[in-house]
Short mmCIF file of C-alpha atoms in Angstrom, two decimals:
data_model
loop_
_atom_site.label_atom_id
_atom_site.label_comp_id
_atom_site.label_asym_id
_atom_site.label_seq_id
_atom_site.Cartn_x
_atom_site.Cartn_y
_atom_site.Cartn_z
CA MET A 1 23.37 -29.66 54.28
CA THR A 2 20.95 -32.71 53.88
CA LYS A 3 17.96 -30.31 55.26
CA LEU A 4 18.88 -27.98 52.52
CA LEU A 5 18.75 -30.63 50.11
CA LEU A 6 15.64 -31.84 51.07
CA GLU A 7 14.08 -28.86 51.30
CA ASN A 8 14.75 -27.27 47.69
CA ILE A 9 13.84 -30.75 46.02
CA LEU A 10 11.07 -31.18 47.68
CA ARG A 11 10.26 -27.13 47.35
CA PHE A 12 10.79 -27.99 43.22
CA ILE A 13 8.51 -31.21 43.24
CA LEU A 14 5.54 -28.70 44.86
CA LEU A 15 6.05 -26.08 42.70
CA ILE A 16 6.07 -28.29 39.77
CA LEU A 17 3.05 -29.86 40.56
CA ALA A 18 1.52 -26.38 41.46
CA GLN A 19 1.99 -25.22 38.54
CA VAL A 20 1.28 -27.67 35.63
CA PHE A 21 -2.06 -29.00 37.87
CA LEU A 22 -3.46 -25.59 39.13
CA PHE A 23 -1.54 -22.24 37.45
CA LYS A 24 -1.49 -24.04 33.92
CA ASN A 25 -5.48 -23.44 33.96
CA MET A 26 -5.12 -20.31 35.73
CA GLY A 27 -5.09 -17.10 33.97
CA TYR A 28 -6.90 -14.13 32.01
CA TYR A 29 -7.60 -14.67 28.36
CA ASN A 30 -4.37 -15.80 27.81
CA LEU A 31 -3.44 -12.64 28.55
CA VAL A 32 -2.23 -12.84 31.98
CA ILE A 33 -0.06 -16.27 32.71
CA PRO A 34 1.36 -16.65 36.53
CA PHE A 35 4.82 -19.08 36.32
CA PRO A 36 5.26 -19.56 39.97
CA TYR A 37 7.26 -22.27 39.44
CA ILE A 38 10.23 -20.39 38.97
CA MET A 39 10.67 -19.78 42.44
CA ALA A 40 12.09 -23.43 42.71
CA ILE A 41 15.55 -21.50 40.64
CA MET A 42 15.14 -18.27 42.79
CA LEU A 43 15.03 -19.11 46.33
CA LEU A 44 18.51 -21.82 45.55
CA PRO A 45 21.25 -21.06 48.10
CA VAL A 46 23.57 -17.83 47.06
CA ARG A 47 26.49 -19.49 46.55
CA ILE A 48 25.47 -22.70 44.37
CA SER A 49 27.74 -23.26 41.66
CA LYS A 50 27.21 -21.52 38.85
CA VAL A 51 27.60 -24.50 36.18
CA LEU A 52 24.69 -26.60 38.88
CA LEU A 53 22.47 -23.36 39.18
CA PHE A 54 22.65 -23.34 35.25
CA ILE A 55 21.83 -27.09 34.77
CA ILE A 56 18.94 -27.04 37.36
CA ALA A 57 17.52 -24.16 35.69
CA PHE A 58 18.04 -26.17 32.53
CA LEU A 59 15.84 -28.72 33.92
CA THR A 60 13.77 -27.11 35.72
CA GLY A 61 12.38 -25.86 32.44
CA LEU A 62 12.53 -28.58 30.73
CA THR A 63 10.67 -30.52 32.91
CA ILE A 64 7.33 -27.78 32.84
CA ASP A 65 8.01 -27.92 28.86
CA ALA A 66 7.18 -31.83 28.91
CA PHE A 67 4.27 -30.64 30.83
CA TYR A 68 3.47 -27.70 28.13
CA ASP A 69 4.50 -29.23 24.94
CA THR A 70 6.50 -26.40 24.18
CA LEU A 71 9.94 -27.62 24.47
CA GLY A 72 12.95 -25.69 24.85
CA ILE A 73 11.07 -22.16 25.48
CA HIS A 74 11.12 -22.07 29.51
CA ALA A 75 14.23 -23.95 29.33
CA ALA A 76 15.59 -20.87 27.45
CA ALA A 77 13.27 -18.51 29.86
CA CYS A 78 14.73 -20.74 32.52
CA VAL A 79 18.76 -19.98 31.42
CA THR A 80 17.94 -16.59 31.07
CA LEU A 81 16.49 -16.10 34.70
CA ALA A 82 19.24 -17.95 35.83
CA TRP A 83 22.11 -15.76 34.08
CA VAL A 84 19.67 -12.44 35.68
CA ARG A 85 20.01 -14.01 38.80
CA ILE A 86 23.84 -14.35 39.09
CA ILE A 87 24.45 -10.41 37.80
CA PHE A 88 21.73 -9.81 40.47
CA LEU A 89 23.19 -11.45 43.32
CA ASN A 90 26.85 -10.25 42.03
CA LEU A 91 25.49 -6.89 42.52
CA THR A 92 23.54 -6.78 45.50
CA ILE A 93 25.46 -9.21 47.70
CA GLN A 94 29.00 -8.83 48.33
CA ASP A 95 29.43 -9.35 52.18
CA ASP A 96 30.60 -13.21 52.18
CA ASP A 97 28.22 -14.07 55.29
CA HIS A 98 25.31 -15.19 52.75
CA ASP A 99 27.27 -17.83 52.09
CA SER A 100 24.78 -20.72 52.90
CA ILE A 101 21.45 -18.72 52.68
CA SER A 102 18.87 -18.31 50.61
CA PRO A 103 17.93 -15.38 48.82
CA GLY A 104 13.95 -15.35 51.18
CA ILE A 105 11.89 -12.71 52.36
CA ASP A 106 13.14 -13.72 55.96
CA GLN A 107 17.27 -13.06 55.12
CA MET A 108 16.90 -10.42 52.83
CA SER A 109 15.02 -7.33 53.69
CA PHE A 110 10.94 -7.16 52.12
CA ARG A 111 12.38 -4.55 49.64
CA TRP A 112 15.13 -6.09 48.32
CA PHE A 113 13.15 -9.26 47.54
CA LEU A 114 10.21 -7.71 46.09
CA ILE A 115 12.85 -6.20 43.25
CA TYR A 116 14.29 -9.40 42.78
CA THR A 117 11.09 -11.13 42.14
CA PHE A 118 10.09 -8.79 40.05
CA ILE A 119 13.13 -8.64 37.79
CA LEU A 120 14.02 -12.25 37.66
CA SER A 121 10.34 -12.71 36.71
CA PHE A 122 10.49 -10.13 34.03
CA PHE A 123 13.35 -11.21 32.42
CA HIS A 124 12.27 -14.63 32.89
CA HIS A 125 8.47 -13.85 31.07
CA LEU A 126 10.63 -11.66 28.46
CA THR A 127 12.01 -14.37 26.99
CA LEU A 128 9.33 -17.05 27.37
CA TYR A 129 6.55 -14.84 25.83
CA LEU A 130 9.29 -13.39 23.04
CA LEU A 131 9.93 -17.21 22.45
CA GLU A 132 6.85 -18.00 22.54
CA SER A 133 5.39 -15.64 19.70
CA PHE A 134 8.38 -15.82 17.69
CA SER A 135 8.30 -12.63 15.77
CA LEU A 136 7.43 -9.18 16.99
CA ASN A 137 4.13 -8.85 15.09
CA ASN A 138 1.52 -7.78 17.62
CA ILE A 139 4.90 -6.76 19.97
CA LEU A 140 2.41 -4.78 21.62
CA SER A 141 0.19 -6.75 23.14
CA THR A 142 3.01 -9.75 24.02
CA LEU A 143 4.53 -6.32 25.97
CA THR A 144 1.44 -6.13 27.93
CA SER A 145 1.23 -9.94 28.21
CA ILE A 146 4.77 -9.43 29.91
CA LEU A 147 4.48 -7.08 32.18
CA PHE A 148 0.83 -8.19 33.91
CA SER A 149 1.98 -11.80 34.14
CA CYS A 150 5.07 -10.74 35.59
CA ILE A 151 2.79 -8.55 38.18
CA PHE A 152 0.77 -11.51 38.75
CA THR A 153 3.61 -13.94 39.32
CA THR A 154 5.41 -11.80 41.58
CA VAL A 155 2.54 -11.18 43.78
CA LEU A 156 1.84 -14.60 44.15
CA ILE A 157 5.57 -15.01 45.15
CA ILE A 158 5.39 -12.84 47.55
CA LEU A 159 2.16 -13.89 48.82
CA PHE A 160 4.14 -17.48 49.19
CA GLU A 161 7.24 -16.46 50.47
CA LEU A 162 4.79 -14.81 53.07
CA ILE A 163 2.82 -17.43 53.86
CA PHE A 164 5.31 -20.41 54.10
CA TYR A 165 8.64 -18.47 55.36
CA ARG A 166 7.71 -15.73 57.44
CA ARG A 167 6.76 -17.65 59.68
CA LYS A 168 9.44 -20.14 60.23
CA LYS A 169 11.87 -17.05 60.69
CA ARG A 170 10.07 -16.91 64.19
CA MET B 1 46.26 -20.28 25.21
CA ARG B 2 46.61 -19.50 29.22
CA ASN B 3 45.26 -16.43 28.36
CA LEU B 4 42.14 -17.83 26.79
CA TRP B 5 41.59 -19.79 29.73
CA VAL B 6 41.40 -16.90 31.83
CA PHE B 7 39.11 -15.34 29.53
CA ILE B 8 36.87 -17.48 29.14
CA ASN B 9 37.19 -18.30 33.26
CA ARG B 10 36.16 -14.81 33.70
CA TYR B 11 32.71 -14.97 31.79
CA SER B 12 32.20 -18.35 32.38
CA THR B 13 28.36 -17.04 33.68
CA PHE B 14 28.36 -15.42 30.20
CA PHE B 15 29.66 -18.28 28.42
CA LEU B 16 27.35 -20.81 30.48
CA PHE B 17 24.51 -18.55 29.63
CA ILE B 18 25.44 -19.03 25.77
CA LEU B 19 26.01 -22.52 26.19
CA PHE B 20 22.45 -22.97 27.99
CA PHE B 21 20.51 -20.46 25.73
CA GLY B 22 21.81 -22.01 22.83
CA GLY B 23 20.98 -25.23 23.66
CA SER B 24 17.54 -24.14 24.69
CA ILE B 25 17.05 -22.12 21.25
CA VAL B 26 18.25 -25.38 19.42
CA LEU B 27 14.95 -27.44 20.76
CA VAL B 28 13.10 -24.86 20.60
CA VAL B 29 13.39 -24.82 16.48
CA ARG B 30 14.11 -28.29 16.13
CA ASN B 31 11.31 -29.86 17.92
CA ASN B 32 8.44 -26.84 17.80
CA THR B 33 6.61 -26.58 14.47
CA PHE B 34 5.25 -22.99 14.80
CA GLN B 35 8.86 -21.83 15.34
CA ARG B 36 10.84 -23.82 12.65
CA ALA B 37 8.45 -22.68 10.16
CA SER B 38 8.91 -19.00 11.58
CA THR B 39 12.23 -19.14 11.41
CA ILE B 40 12.38 -20.31 8.04
CA ASN B 41 9.60 -17.75 7.03
CA SER B 42 11.39 -14.60 9.09
CA SER B 43 14.53 -14.92 7.46
CA ASN B 44 12.61 -15.07 4.14
CA GLN B 45 10.64 -11.93 5.76
CA ILE B 46 13.83 -10.01 5.76
CA ILE B 47 15.03 -10.95 2.31
CA GLY B 48 12.40 -10.71 0.62
CA SER B 49 11.10 -7.57 2.30
CA ILE B 50 14.77 -6.60 0.48
CA TYR B 51 13.98 -7.78 -2.67
CA GLN B 52 10.54 -6.58 -2.87
CA GLN B 53 11.64 -2.73 -2.74
CA VAL B 54 14.65 -3.70 -4.82
CA ASP B 55 12.11 -5.00 -7.66
CA TYR B 56 9.71 -1.87 -7.08
CA PHE B 57 12.25 0.29 -7.91
CA LYS B 58 13.44 -1.71 -10.84
CA GLY B 59 9.72 -2.07 -11.91
CA TYR B 60 9.70 1.71 -12.81
CA LEU B 61 12.82 1.12 -15.33
CA SER B 62 11.06 -1.13 -17.44
CA LEU B 63 7.41 0.16 -17.27
CA ASN B 64 7.16 0.95 -20.98
CA GLU B 65 7.37 -2.64 -21.77
CA THR B 66 5.70 -3.66 -19.06
CA ASN B 67 3.00 -1.35 -20.32
CA LEU B 68 2.98 -2.73 -23.86
CA ALA B 69 2.82 -5.71 -22.66
CA LEU B 70 -0.36 -5.55 -20.73
CA ALA B 71 -1.89 -3.65 -23.46
CA ARG B 72 -1.03 -6.91 -26.01
CA GLU B 73 -2.51 -9.33 -23.28
CA ASN B 74 -5.49 -7.62 -23.01
CA ALA B 75 -6.08 -7.15 -27.06
CA ALA B 76 -5.48 -10.89 -26.86
CA LEU B 77 -7.85 -11.63 -24.03
CA ARG B 78 -10.63 -9.08 -25.24
CA ALA B 79 -10.15 -11.32 -28.53
CA LEU B 80 -11.13 -14.59 -26.63
CA LEU B 81 -14.52 -12.59 -25.29
CA LYS B 82 -17.72 -14.26 -26.26
CA SER B 83 -19.22 -10.85 -27.11
CA SER B 84 -16.07 -10.42 -29.57
CA ASN B 85 -16.37 -13.79 -31.25
CA TYR B 86 -18.51 -13.30 -35.00
CA ASP B 87 -21.39 -15.95 -34.82
CA ASN B 88 -20.87 -17.56 -38.24
CA LYS B 89 -24.02 -19.71 -37.14
CA VAL B 90 -27.26 -19.66 -39.43
CA ILE B 91 -29.92 -21.11 -38.40
CA SER B 92 -32.06 -21.48 -41.76
CA ASN B 93 -35.25 -23.96 -42.36
CA VAL B 94 -35.59 -25.78 -45.53
CA ILE B 95 -38.61 -27.87 -46.17
CA ARG B 96 -38.44 -30.97 -48.32
CA ASP B 97 -41.34 -31.03 -50.44
CA SER B 98 -41.51 -31.60 -53.94
CA THR B 99 -45.46 -30.40 -54.43
CA GLN B 100 -44.66 -27.20 -52.65
CA GLN B 101 -40.87 -25.61 -53.82
CA PRO B 102 -40.52 -23.50 -51.47
CA GLU B 103 -39.89 -19.90 -52.97
CA TYR B 104 -38.47 -17.73 -49.74
CA SER B 105 -35.96 -18.52 -47.10
CA TYR B 106 -34.65 -16.14 -44.42
CA ILE B 107 -31.31 -15.39 -42.98
CA GLN B 108 -31.51 -14.75 -39.50
CA ALA B 109 -29.20 -11.52 -38.35
CA ARG B 110 -28.36 -9.44 -35.64
CA VAL B 111 -28.89 -5.68 -35.66
CA ILE B 112 -25.22 -4.37 -34.90
CA ASN B 113 -25.92 -0.80 -36.16
CA ASN B 114 -29.20 1.72 -36.49
CA SER B 115 -30.27 4.88 -36.85
CA VAL B 116 -33.95 6.24 -36.71
CA ASN B 117 -33.85 9.66 -36.03
CA GLN B 118 -31.69 10.36 -39.83
CA LYS B 119 -33.16 11.57 -43.03
CA ASN B 120 -31.76 8.44 -44.86
CA ASN B 121 -31.73 5.45 -42.29
CA TYR B 122 -29.51 2.27 -42.44
CA ILE B 123 -29.16 -0.58 -40.49
CA THR B 124 -25.83 -2.91 -40.18
CA VAL B 125 -26.19 -6.56 -39.91
CA ASN B 126 -24.05 -9.67 -38.60
CA ARG B 127 -24.61 -11.29 -41.99
CA GLY B 128 -22.70 -11.11 -45.24
CA ALA B 129 -21.77 -12.30 -48.64
CA ARG B 130 -20.97 -15.96 -47.50
CA HIS B 131 -24.18 -16.79 -45.48
CA GLY B 132 -25.94 -16.13 -48.92
CA ILE B 133 -27.07 -12.13 -48.34
CA LYS B 134 -27.25 -10.63 -51.93
CA LYS B 135 -27.66 -7.04 -52.89
CA GLY B 136 -31.43 -6.06 -53.19
CA MET B 137 -32.92 -8.63 -50.74
CA GLY B 138 -35.88 -7.83 -48.72
CA VAL B 139 -35.38 -7.85 -45.06
CA ILE B 140 -38.22 -8.16 -42.16
CA SER B 141 -38.52 -8.80 -38.84
CA SER B 142 -40.79 -10.63 -36.52
CA LYS B 143 -43.11 -7.31 -36.73
CA GLY B 144 -43.04 -6.36 -40.20
CA ILE B 145 -40.96 -5.21 -42.48
CA VAL B 146 -37.33 -3.53 -42.30
CA GLY B 147 -35.93 -2.46 -45.65
CA ILE B 148 -34.16 -3.35 -48.49
CA VAL B 149 -30.09 -4.61 -48.36
CA LEU B 150 -27.65 -2.00 -49.90
CA ASN B 151 -24.55 -3.06 -49.80
CA VAL B 152 -22.97 -6.67 -48.61
CA SER B 153 -19.55 -7.56 -47.76
CA GLU B 154 -17.89 -10.58 -47.05
CA ASN B 155 -19.83 -10.72 -43.40
CA PHE B 156 -21.66 -7.69 -43.09
CA SER B 157 -24.34 -6.23 -45.12
CA THR B 158 -25.86 -2.77 -44.90
CA ILE B 159 -29.70 -2.00 -44.90
CA GLN B 160 -31.42 0.75 -46.62
CA SER B 161 -34.10 0.90 -44.10
CA LEU B 162 -37.86 1.64 -44.90
CA LEU B 163 -36.75 4.79 -43.08
CA HIS B 164 -34.96 6.26 -45.78
CA SER B 165 -36.35 8.37 -48.45
CA ASP B 166 -35.63 6.54 -51.59
CA THR B 167 -37.12 3.41 -50.25
CA LYS B 168 -39.85 2.42 -52.20
CA ILE B 169 -42.19 -0.81 -50.70
CA SER B 170 -45.13 -2.22 -52.43
CA ALA B 171 -47.98 -2.46 -50.39
CA SER B 172 -51.68 -3.22 -50.81
CA LEU B 173 -54.62 -2.68 -48.59
CA ALA B 174 -55.61 -5.69 -46.60
CA LYS B 175 -59.13 -5.81 -47.58
CA SER B 176 -59.37 -4.06 -50.88
CA GLN B 177 -56.18 -5.48 -52.04
CA ALA B 178 -55.67 -1.99 -54.09
CA PHE B 179 -51.79 -1.46 -53.94
CA GLY B 180 -49.59 1.12 -54.11
CA SER B 181 -46.29 2.29 -53.17
CA LEU B 182 -44.93 3.05 -49.27
CA VAL B 183 -42.88 6.06 -48.86
CA TRP B 184 -41.47 7.65 -45.64
CA GLY B 185 -39.65 11.03 -45.38
CA THR B 186 -42.18 12.82 -47.95
CA GLN B 187 -44.40 14.82 -44.92
CA SER B 188 -42.58 13.74 -41.74
CA SER B 189 -39.57 12.15 -40.14
CA ASP B 190 -41.25 10.21 -37.75
CA PRO B 191 -40.17 6.81 -37.40
CA GLN B 192 -43.46 5.52 -36.83
CA LYS B 193 -45.52 7.09 -39.80
CA ALA B 194 -45.03 6.30 -43.38
CA LEU B 195 -46.97 7.11 -46.37
CA LEU B 196 -49.06 4.84 -48.96
CA ARG B 197 -49.15 6.19 -51.94
CA ASP B 198 -51.05 5.54 -55.54
CA ILE B 199 -54.00 4.02 -53.89
CA PRO B 200 -56.79 4.87 -56.52
CA ASN B 201 -59.43 7.39 -55.57
CA HIS B 202 -62.29 5.03 -55.48
CA VAL B 203 -60.72 2.80 -53.52
CA LYS B 204 -62.70 2.72 -50.36
CA VAL B 205 -60.22 2.81 -47.58
CA GLU B 206 -61.14 2.12 -43.97
CA ASN B 207 -59.56 3.72 -40.59
CA LYS B 208 -57.59 1.20 -39.01
CA GLU B 209 -56.78 -1.16 -42.04
CA GLN B 210 -54.05 -3.17 -42.08
CA VAL B 211 -51.22 -2.63 -44.42
CA ILE B 212 -49.53 -5.27 -45.98
CA THR B 213 -47.17 -6.30 -48.81
CA SER B 214 -48.38 -6.80 -51.94
CA GLY B 215 -45.87 -9.72 -52.75
CA PHE B 216 -45.00 -7.79 -56.36
CA SER B 217 -41.66 -6.88 -54.91
CA LEU B 218 -38.74 -8.11 -52.68
CA PHE B 219 -41.19 -9.50 -49.89
CA PRO B 220 -43.89 -12.34 -49.63
CA PRO B 221 -47.33 -11.15 -49.73
CA GLY B 222 -49.46 -10.86 -46.64
CA ILE B 223 -46.77 -9.66 -43.98
CA VAL B 224 -48.28 -6.54 -42.10
CA ILE B 225 -46.75 -3.38 -42.08
CA GLY B 226 -48.88 -1.28 -40.41
CA THR B 227 -52.66 -0.07 -39.99
CA VAL B 228 -54.22 2.96 -41.63
CA LEU B 229 -53.79 6.25 -39.41
CA GLU B 230 -55.78 8.66 -41.56
CA THR B 231 -57.44 8.39 -44.99
CA GLY B 232 -58.44 10.53 -47.45
CA LEU B 233 -55.52 12.46 -47.78
CA SER B 234 -55.59 13.62 -51.59
CA SER B 235 -52.91 14.93 -53.44
CA GLY B 236 -54.99 16.56 -55.71
CA SER B 237 -54.95 14.20 -58.33
CA SER B 238 -56.84 10.60 -58.79
CA PHE B 239 -54.65 8.94 -56.37
CA LEU B 240 -55.05 9.03 -52.53
CA ASP B 241 -52.36 9.49 -50.04
CA ILE B 242 -53.20 7.73 -46.83
CA SER B 243 -51.28 8.02 -44.14
CA VAL B 244 -49.72 4.34 -42.03
CA LEU B 245 -48.79 3.72 -38.70
CA LEU B 246 -45.69 1.09 -38.62
CA ASN B 247 -46.14 -1.75 -36.94
CA ASN B 248 -42.22 -2.11 -36.75
CA ASP B 249 -40.83 -0.33 -33.50
CA PHE B 250 -37.48 0.31 -35.54
CA SER B 251 -35.57 2.25 -32.46
CA THR B 252 -35.57 -0.94 -30.84
CA LEU B 253 -34.96 -3.25 -33.52
CA ARG B 254 -32.75 -6.24 -32.52
CA TYR B 255 -33.41 -9.48 -35.13
CA VAL B 256 -34.00 -9.12 -38.69
CA TYR B 257 -34.48 -11.77 -41.53
CA VAL B 258 -33.09 -11.28 -44.72
CA ILE B 259 -35.38 -12.96 -47.50
CA VAL B 260 -33.80 -14.86 -50.23
CA ASP B 261 -36.33 -15.31 -52.82
CA LYS B 262 -35.19 -18.05 -54.93
CA TYR B 263 -36.83 -17.18 -58.23
CA SER B 264 -35.65 -13.47 -58.08
CA GLU B 265 -32.85 -13.65 -60.59
CA GLU B 266 -35.35 -15.46 -62.95
CA LYS B 267 -38.29 -12.41 -62.72
CA GLU B 268 -35.43 -10.05 -63.01
CA ALA B 269 -33.99 -11.43 -66.22
CA LEU B 270 -37.70 -12.04 -67.28
CA GLU B 271 -38.77 -8.12 -66.33
CA ILE B 272 -35.95 -6.80 -68.06
CA GLN B 273 -36.71 -8.08 -71.41
CA ASN B 274 -39.95 -5.92 -70.96
CA LEU B 275 -37.79 -2.57 -71.12
CA ASP B 276 -35.79 -3.87 -73.85
CA ASN B 277 -39.01 -4.89 -75.71
CA ASP B 278 -40.34 -0.46 -75.39
#
């Protein structure tokens, strides 16, 4: 239990640092920006309480917002992410034997994790970009940004999973 | 109450989401200037576009009055234009010298209507009675004589142009000083050519000799009218008919000077007595 807590805290810190110091500067002309920090919320244990999940998501978003100077936008996106995560997990995991595990590539199948990552990052980016532009003008370019950023984020998260967690299982 | 609790508990995820998401949105709108500005704007955009549509249809109902009002406004604005102003300024140069009393003074005027192609041509200028123009005054331009004032109103005058079949101006040849009367339109209607009549046969007329005003009529002496074009056109009597090329180009006339003769009334009164004695 302590190990799980420590792991999550460490992951949280590392992902936030990576996001604000590395991925913030990575991007293709403001069109494609990756947000792999959402892993911190995605990989929380399956049976974490809803209230706690929302609070963690909200705080994660606020932390990122503090670095991005966009108070509230990432928080809203992360809260949406948390909500979609709860629904997705409710729909795909019925049995109770996953109680204390994290939804990672090592515990689930690769296909499940790919869909999970894609859908969650999609909803996160959708909320993020729509709140950022805050208008329906240029909706086409916003949607393009959402889609490509989403693909970029998914690829990065899958890579992280493959590098850091696949090996651990073996 | 219990049912409500059950309901909330059942959809707790959704309510939690609404709670946190709402909190985030409040943060967004309150702390980010762009979003705050555009919240106010987008609500205005919706309401504004509705108002715009309604106004667009309402505009048709008052189209008549609007057109009328616009036309009135146009007229008012047009009246403010500089070109529609009547230039009331008269530049006159008065020499104060007791030994030489000036006989003639000049009123500058702008041509506002002109013709050269008619049998009888008239010119209208923007000076009238209030500037001191009277019927019968002579009119010249910088290049020669123009005509005689025919009618005068408060602000305008019409000029019987030199190119008029009734205009008769006393003119003389520059060298011989022989005088005759200059007429136009008897032989041709060329606005460049006039005819100098009643020059005695014995006078030697040179080609390209200058024709000037004699000073006997309305014009001061010595104003160049034109040059002799053809001589020896005999009318079969003891007088010559001389064709004169006019110096003045009437078709490009812009500014003219109306000649005010200080002693014209005195002269006329005196000359009328001559007739009475007959």
